[in-house]
Tab-separated table of C-alpha atoms in Angstrom:
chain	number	residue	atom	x	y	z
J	1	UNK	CA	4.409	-9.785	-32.765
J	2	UNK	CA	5.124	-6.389	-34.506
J	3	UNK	CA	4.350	-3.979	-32.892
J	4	UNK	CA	4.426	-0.025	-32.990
J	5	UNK	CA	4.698	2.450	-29.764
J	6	UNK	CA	4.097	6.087	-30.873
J	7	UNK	CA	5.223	8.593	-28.474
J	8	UNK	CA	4.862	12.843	-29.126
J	9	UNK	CA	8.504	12.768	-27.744
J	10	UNK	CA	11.739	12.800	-30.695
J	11	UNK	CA	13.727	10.830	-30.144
J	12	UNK	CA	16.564	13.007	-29.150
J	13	UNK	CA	14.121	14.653	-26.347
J	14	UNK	CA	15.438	14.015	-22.540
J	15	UNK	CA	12.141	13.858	-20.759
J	16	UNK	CA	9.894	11.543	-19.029
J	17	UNK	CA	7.896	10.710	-22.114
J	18	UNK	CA	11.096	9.324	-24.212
J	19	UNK	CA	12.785	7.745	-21.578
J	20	UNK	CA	9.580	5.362	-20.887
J	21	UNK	CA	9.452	4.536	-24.793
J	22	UNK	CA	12.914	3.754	-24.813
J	23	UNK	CA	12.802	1.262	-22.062
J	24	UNK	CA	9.775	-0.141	-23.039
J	25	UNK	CA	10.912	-0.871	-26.849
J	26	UNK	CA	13.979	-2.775	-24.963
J	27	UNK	CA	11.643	-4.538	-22.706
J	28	UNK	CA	9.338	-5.500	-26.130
J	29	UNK	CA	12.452	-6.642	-28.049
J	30	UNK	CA	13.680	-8.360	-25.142
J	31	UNK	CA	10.268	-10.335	-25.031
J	32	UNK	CA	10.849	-11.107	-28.912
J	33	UNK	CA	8.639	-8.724	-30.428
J	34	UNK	CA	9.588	-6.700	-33.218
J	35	UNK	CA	9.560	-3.152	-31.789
J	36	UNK	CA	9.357	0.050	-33.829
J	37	UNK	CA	9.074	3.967	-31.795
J	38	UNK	CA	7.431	6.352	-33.692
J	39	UNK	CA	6.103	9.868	-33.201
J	40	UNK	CA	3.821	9.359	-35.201
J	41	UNK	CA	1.965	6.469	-36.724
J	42	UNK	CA	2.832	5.954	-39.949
J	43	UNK	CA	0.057	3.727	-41.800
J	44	UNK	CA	2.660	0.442	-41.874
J	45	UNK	CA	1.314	-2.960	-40.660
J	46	UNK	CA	1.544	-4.306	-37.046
J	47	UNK	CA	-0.277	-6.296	-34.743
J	48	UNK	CA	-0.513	-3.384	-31.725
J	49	UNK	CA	-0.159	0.163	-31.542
J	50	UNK	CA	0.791	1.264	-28.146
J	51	UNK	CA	0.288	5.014	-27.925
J	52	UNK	CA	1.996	7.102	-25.040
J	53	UNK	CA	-0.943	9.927	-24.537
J	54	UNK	CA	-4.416	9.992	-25.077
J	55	UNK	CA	-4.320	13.120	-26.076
J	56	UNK	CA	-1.290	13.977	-27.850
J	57	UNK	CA	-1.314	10.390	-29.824
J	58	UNK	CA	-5.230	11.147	-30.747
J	59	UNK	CA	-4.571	11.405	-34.545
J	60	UNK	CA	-2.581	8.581	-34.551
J	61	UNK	CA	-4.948	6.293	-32.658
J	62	UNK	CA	-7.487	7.488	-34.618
J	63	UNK	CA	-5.956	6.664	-38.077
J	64	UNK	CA	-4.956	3.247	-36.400
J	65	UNK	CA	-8.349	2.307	-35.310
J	66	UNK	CA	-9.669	3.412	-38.935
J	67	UNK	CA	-7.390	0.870	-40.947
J	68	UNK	CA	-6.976	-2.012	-38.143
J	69	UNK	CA	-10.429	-1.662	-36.118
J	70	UNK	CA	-10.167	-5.499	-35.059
J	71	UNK	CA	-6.378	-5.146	-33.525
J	72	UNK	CA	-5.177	-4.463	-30.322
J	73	UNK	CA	-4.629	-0.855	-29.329
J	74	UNK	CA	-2.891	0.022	-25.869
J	75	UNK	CA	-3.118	3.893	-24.552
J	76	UNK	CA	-1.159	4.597	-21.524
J	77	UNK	CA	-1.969	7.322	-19.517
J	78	UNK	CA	0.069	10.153	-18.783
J	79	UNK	CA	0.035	12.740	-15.504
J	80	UNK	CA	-1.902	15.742	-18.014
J	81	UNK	CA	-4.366	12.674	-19.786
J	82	UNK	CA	-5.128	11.452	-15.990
J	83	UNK	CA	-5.312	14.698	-14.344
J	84	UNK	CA	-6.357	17.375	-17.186
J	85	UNK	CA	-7.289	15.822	-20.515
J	86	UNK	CA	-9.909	12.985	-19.670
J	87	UNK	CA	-11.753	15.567	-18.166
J	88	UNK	CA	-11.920	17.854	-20.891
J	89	UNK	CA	-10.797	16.868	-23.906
J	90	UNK	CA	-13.006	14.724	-26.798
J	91	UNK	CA	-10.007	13.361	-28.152
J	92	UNK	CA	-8.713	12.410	-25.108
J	93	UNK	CA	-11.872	10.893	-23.755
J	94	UNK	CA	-12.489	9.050	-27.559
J	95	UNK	CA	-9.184	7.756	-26.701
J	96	UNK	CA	-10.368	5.945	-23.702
J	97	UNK	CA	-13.282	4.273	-25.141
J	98	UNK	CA	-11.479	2.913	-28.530
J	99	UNK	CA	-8.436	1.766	-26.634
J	100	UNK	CA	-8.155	-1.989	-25.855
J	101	UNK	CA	-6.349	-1.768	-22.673
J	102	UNK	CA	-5.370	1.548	-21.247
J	103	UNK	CA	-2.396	1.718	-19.149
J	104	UNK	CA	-1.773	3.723	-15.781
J	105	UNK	CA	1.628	3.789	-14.334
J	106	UNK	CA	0.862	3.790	-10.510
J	107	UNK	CA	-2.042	2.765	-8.657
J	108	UNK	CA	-3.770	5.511	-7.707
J	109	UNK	CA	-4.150	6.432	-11.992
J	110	UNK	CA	-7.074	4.035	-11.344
J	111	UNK	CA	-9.110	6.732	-9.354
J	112	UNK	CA	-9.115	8.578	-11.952
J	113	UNK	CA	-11.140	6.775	-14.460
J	114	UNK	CA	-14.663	5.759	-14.451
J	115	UNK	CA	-15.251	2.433	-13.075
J	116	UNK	CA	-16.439	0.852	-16.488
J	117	UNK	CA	-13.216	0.893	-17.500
J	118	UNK	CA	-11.214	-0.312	-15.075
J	119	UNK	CA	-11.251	-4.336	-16.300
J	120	UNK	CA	-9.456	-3.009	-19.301
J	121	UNK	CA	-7.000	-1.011	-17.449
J	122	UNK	CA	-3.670	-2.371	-16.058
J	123	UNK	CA	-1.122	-0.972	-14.263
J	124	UNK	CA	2.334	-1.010	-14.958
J	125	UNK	CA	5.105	0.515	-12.487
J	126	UNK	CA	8.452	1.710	-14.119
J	127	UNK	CA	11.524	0.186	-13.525
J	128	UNK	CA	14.601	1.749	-13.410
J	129	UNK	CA	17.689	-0.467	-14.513
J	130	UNK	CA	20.896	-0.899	-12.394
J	131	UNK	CA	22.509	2.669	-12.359
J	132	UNK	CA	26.362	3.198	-11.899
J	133	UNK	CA	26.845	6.573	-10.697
J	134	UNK	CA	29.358	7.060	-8.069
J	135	UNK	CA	29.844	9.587	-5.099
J	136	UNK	CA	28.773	10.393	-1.516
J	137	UNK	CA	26.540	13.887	-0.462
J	138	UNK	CA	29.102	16.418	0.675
J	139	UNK	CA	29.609	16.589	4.619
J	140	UNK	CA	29.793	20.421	4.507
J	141	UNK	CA	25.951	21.213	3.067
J	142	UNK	CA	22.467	19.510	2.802
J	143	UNK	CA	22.298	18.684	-1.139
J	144	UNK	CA	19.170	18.865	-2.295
J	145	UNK	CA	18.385	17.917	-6.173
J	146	UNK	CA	15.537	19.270	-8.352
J	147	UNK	CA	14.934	17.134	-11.314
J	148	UNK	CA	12.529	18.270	-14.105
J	149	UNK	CA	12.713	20.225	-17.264
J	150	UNK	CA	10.651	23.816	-15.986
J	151	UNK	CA	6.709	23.796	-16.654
J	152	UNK	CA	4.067	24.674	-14.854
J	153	UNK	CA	3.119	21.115	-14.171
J	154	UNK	CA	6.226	20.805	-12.401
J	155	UNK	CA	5.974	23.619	-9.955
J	156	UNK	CA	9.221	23.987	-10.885
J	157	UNK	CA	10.577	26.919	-8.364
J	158	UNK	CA	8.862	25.481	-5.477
J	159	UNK	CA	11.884	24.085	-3.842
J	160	UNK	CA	14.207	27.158	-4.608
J	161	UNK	CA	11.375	29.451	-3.099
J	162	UNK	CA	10.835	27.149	-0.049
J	163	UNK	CA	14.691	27.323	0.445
J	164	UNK	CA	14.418	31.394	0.817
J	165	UNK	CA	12.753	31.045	4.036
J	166	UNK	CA	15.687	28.382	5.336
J	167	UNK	CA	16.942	29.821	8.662
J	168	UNK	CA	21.056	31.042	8.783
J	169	UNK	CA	21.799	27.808	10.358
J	170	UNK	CA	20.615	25.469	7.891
J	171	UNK	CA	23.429	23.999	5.021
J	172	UNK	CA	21.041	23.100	2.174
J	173	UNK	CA	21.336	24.046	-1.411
J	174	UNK	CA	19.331	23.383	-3.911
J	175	UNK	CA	20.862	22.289	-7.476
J	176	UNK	CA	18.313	22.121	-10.187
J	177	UNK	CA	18.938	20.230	-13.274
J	178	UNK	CA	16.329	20.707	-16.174
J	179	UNK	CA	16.228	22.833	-19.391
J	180	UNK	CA	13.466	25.793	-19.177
J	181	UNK	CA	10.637	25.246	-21.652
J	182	UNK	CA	9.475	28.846	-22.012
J	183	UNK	CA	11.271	32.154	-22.101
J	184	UNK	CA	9.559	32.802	-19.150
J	185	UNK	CA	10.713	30.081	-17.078
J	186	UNK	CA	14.414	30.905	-17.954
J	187	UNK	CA	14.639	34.542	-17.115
J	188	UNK	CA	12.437	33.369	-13.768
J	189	UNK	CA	15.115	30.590	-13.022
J	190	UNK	CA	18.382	32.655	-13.848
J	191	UNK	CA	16.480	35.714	-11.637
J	192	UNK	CA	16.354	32.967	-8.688
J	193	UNK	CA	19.672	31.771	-9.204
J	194	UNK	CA	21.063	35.447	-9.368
J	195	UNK	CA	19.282	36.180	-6.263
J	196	UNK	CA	19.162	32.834	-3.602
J	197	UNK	CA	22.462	32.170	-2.643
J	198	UNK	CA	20.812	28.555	-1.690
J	199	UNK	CA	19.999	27.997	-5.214
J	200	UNK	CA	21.824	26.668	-8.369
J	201	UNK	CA	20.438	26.007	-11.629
J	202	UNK	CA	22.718	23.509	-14.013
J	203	UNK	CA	19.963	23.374	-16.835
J	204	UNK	CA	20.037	20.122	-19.218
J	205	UNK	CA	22.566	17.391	-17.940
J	206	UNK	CA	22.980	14.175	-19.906
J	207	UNK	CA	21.235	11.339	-18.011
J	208	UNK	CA	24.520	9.702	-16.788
J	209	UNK	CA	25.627	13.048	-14.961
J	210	UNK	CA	22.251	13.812	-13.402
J	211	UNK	CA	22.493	10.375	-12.208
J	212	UNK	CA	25.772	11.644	-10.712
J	213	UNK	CA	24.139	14.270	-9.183
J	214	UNK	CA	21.399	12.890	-7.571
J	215	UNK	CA	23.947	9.993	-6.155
J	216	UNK	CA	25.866	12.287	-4.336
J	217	UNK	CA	22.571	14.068	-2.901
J	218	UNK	CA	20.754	13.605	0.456
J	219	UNK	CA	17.447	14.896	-0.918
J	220	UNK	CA	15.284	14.565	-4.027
J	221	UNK	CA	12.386	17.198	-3.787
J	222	UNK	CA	9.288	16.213	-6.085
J	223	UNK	CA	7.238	19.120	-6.549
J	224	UNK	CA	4.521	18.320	-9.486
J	225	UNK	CA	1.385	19.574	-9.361
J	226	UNK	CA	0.099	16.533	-11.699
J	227	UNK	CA	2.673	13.370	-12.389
J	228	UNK	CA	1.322	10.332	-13.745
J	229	UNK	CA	4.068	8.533	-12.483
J	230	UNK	CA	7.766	9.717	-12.161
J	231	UNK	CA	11.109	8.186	-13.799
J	232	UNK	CA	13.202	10.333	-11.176
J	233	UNK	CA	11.550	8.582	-8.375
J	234	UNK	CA	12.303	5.288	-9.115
J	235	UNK	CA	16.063	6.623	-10.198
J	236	UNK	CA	16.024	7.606	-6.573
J	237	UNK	CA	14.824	5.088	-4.614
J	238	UNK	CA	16.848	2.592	-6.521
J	239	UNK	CA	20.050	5.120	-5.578
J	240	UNK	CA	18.963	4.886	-1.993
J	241	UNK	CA	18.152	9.225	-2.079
J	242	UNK	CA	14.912	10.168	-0.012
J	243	UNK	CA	12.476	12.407	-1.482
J	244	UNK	CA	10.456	15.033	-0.304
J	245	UNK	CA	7.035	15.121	-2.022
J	246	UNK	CA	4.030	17.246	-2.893
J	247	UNK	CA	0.598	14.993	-1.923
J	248	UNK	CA	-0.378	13.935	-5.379
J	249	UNK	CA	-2.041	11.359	-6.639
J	250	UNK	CA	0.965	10.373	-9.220
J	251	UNK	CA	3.161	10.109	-6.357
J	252	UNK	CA	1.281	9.013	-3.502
J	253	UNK	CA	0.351	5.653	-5.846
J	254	UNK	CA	4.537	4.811	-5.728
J	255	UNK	CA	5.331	6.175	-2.255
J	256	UNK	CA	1.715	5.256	-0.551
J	257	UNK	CA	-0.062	6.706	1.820
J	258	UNK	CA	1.875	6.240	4.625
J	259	UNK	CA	5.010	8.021	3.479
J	260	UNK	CA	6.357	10.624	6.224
J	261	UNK	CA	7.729	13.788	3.929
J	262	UNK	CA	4.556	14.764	1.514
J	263	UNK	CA	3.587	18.268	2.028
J	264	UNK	CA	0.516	20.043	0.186
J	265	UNK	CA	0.537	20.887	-3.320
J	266	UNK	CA	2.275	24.611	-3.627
J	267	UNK	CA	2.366	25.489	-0.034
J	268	UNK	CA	6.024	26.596	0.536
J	269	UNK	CA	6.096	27.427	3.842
J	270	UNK	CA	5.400	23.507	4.174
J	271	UNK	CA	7.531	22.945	2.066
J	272	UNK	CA	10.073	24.918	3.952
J	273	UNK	CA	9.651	23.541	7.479
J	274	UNK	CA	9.584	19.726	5.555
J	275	UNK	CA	13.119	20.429	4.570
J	276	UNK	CA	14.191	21.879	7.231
J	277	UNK	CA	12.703	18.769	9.235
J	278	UNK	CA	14.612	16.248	7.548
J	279	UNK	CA	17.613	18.238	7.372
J	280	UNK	CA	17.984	18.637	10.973
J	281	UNK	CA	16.533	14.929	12.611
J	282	UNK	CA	18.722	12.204	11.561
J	283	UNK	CA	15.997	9.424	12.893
J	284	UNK	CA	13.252	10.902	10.134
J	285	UNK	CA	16.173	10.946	7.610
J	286	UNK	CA	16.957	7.177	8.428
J	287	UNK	CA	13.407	6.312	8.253
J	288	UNK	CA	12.790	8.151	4.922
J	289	UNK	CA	16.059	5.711	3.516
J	290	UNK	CA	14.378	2.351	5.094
J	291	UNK	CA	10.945	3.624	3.805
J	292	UNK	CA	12.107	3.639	0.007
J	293	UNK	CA	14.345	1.033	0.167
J	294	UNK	CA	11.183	-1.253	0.690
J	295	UNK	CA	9.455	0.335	-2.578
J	296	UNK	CA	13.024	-1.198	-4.514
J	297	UNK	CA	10.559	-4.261	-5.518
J	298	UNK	CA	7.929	-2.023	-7.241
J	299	UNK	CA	11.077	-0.662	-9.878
J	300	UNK	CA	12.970	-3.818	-10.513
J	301	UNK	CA	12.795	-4.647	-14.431
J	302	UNK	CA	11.543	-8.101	-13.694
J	303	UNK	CA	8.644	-6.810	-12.471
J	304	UNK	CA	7.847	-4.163	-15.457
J	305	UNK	CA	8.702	-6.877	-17.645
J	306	UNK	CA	6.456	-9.649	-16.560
J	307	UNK	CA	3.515	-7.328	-16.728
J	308	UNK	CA	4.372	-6.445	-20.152
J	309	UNK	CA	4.253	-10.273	-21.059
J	310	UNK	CA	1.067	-10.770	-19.145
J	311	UNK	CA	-0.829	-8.012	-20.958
J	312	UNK	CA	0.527	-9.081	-24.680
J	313	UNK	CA	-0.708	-12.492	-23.793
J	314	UNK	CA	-3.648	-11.437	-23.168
J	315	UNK	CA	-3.962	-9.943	-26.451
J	316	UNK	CA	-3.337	-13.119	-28.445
């Protein structure tokens, strides 16, 4: 089939967003399909549009489902469509109903939609390919890595503040790697760095050296307030890195239930005492490791692209 996947994202941007598209056109090509990413749809023929955000993609699903309205058109669902913009939006909501499947990238996206449209909904995890990055944590601190370009849905500063109230005694450190995406953000992350000895901000890393730096760190700290699923969390269970987690639905549909380091959304005290926690017990820090080392199935590519082949099949 030809096919078109329109993402908001350019295609030099390092985010989430992209970094899904990319794969997935691989994944399509790999399946045979002829694959073309697009921020925009462009009015040339295919047989599917798939369209990364309800919201964002609304003028190109719109013009799509005006000049094909008898094709196939996927939506996948991102963390602000599942936990903002169906709730508010028109165009995201329109979205929904036009859309021949919708796509959520964990389970618990499901939840979020009204029941009449879950039998058109699938869900797809995201695999993470075999990474090479190299290295060991340091013996002499407690690395922990922060992984996200700084936005509010991010909670961005969580860890950095959490680490402030770190007892003497403790070794961690807290590198962030992410570019700020406001003026405020900046001045509020080079103010932390300037002032938490704990606390180091890198900014934008090429994948392949943030890769680096998460393989040689004990600790991956997801903070989001909303996530509708997270690349960085399959990077690190696939590099064998625990993660400490805020309770969210976009995370708690990967990790489950059951994991043993979420704390609640914001609370840095929690937060705090979490790290701290797994710092200092080397059982809970083992169990954390076995934990996501059982989740490795849910990331392998086989398994992202067999779904992917089941869902294109079922529109033919």
């Amino acid at each position: 089939m030809k096919i078109k996947l329109v993402t908001p994202a350019p295609a030099n941007a390092r985010n989430g967003n992209r970094a899904t598209a990319d794969r997935w056109a691989k994944i399509l090509r790999q399946l045979g399909h002829l694959l073309q990413v697009e921020q925009s749809y462009d009015g040339g023929e295919c047989d599917v549009l798939i369209a990364l955000h309800a919201r964002r993609s609304f003028d190109s699903i719109s013009q799509f489902r005006e000049k094909h309205p008898d094709l196939p058109l996927i939506v996948v669902l991102t963390g602000t469509d599942l936990y903002r913009d169906i709730r508010t939006n028109a165009n995201a909501q329109k979205s929904l109903e036009w859309a021949t499947r919708l796509i959520v990238l964990q389970s618990m996206g499901l939840a979020e939609l009204p029941r009449r449209l879950h039998s058109k909904t699938r869900v797809i995890y995201q695999s993470v390919p075999p990474i090479s990055a190299q290295g060991r944590p340091p013996r002499t601190e407690f690395q922990v890595c922060v992984i996200g370009h700084l936005r509010p849905e991010k909670d961005p500063m969580r860890t950095a503040m959490a680490a402030r109230l770190l007892p003497a005694s403790s070794k961690i450190k807290v590198i962030h790697i992410g570019r700020a995406l406001s003026r405020e953000m900046e001045t509020r992350a080079r103010e932390e760095a300037r002032r938490n000895p704990r606390y180091h901000w890198v900014r934008d890393l090429p994948h392949w050296k943030t890769m680096e730096v998460l393989r040689r760190s004990h600790l991956l700290s997801l903070t989001s307030r909303m996530e509708g699923s997270s690349n960085v969390l399959g990077e690190s269970i696939v590099l064998s890195v625990p993660v400490v987690a805020s309770r969210i639905s976009g995370l708690v549909g990967t990790l489950g239930e059951n994991y043993p380091a979420y704390y609640p959304v914001g609370d840095t005290r929690a937060l705090a005492e979490l790290l701290l926690k797994v710092e200092s017990d080397p059982k809970l820090y083992a169990e954390l490791r076995n934990y996501c080392a059982r989740l490795r199935p849910l990331v392998k590519p086989e398994r992202e692209r067999s779904a992917w082949k089941a869902l294109l099949r079922e529109l033919t």
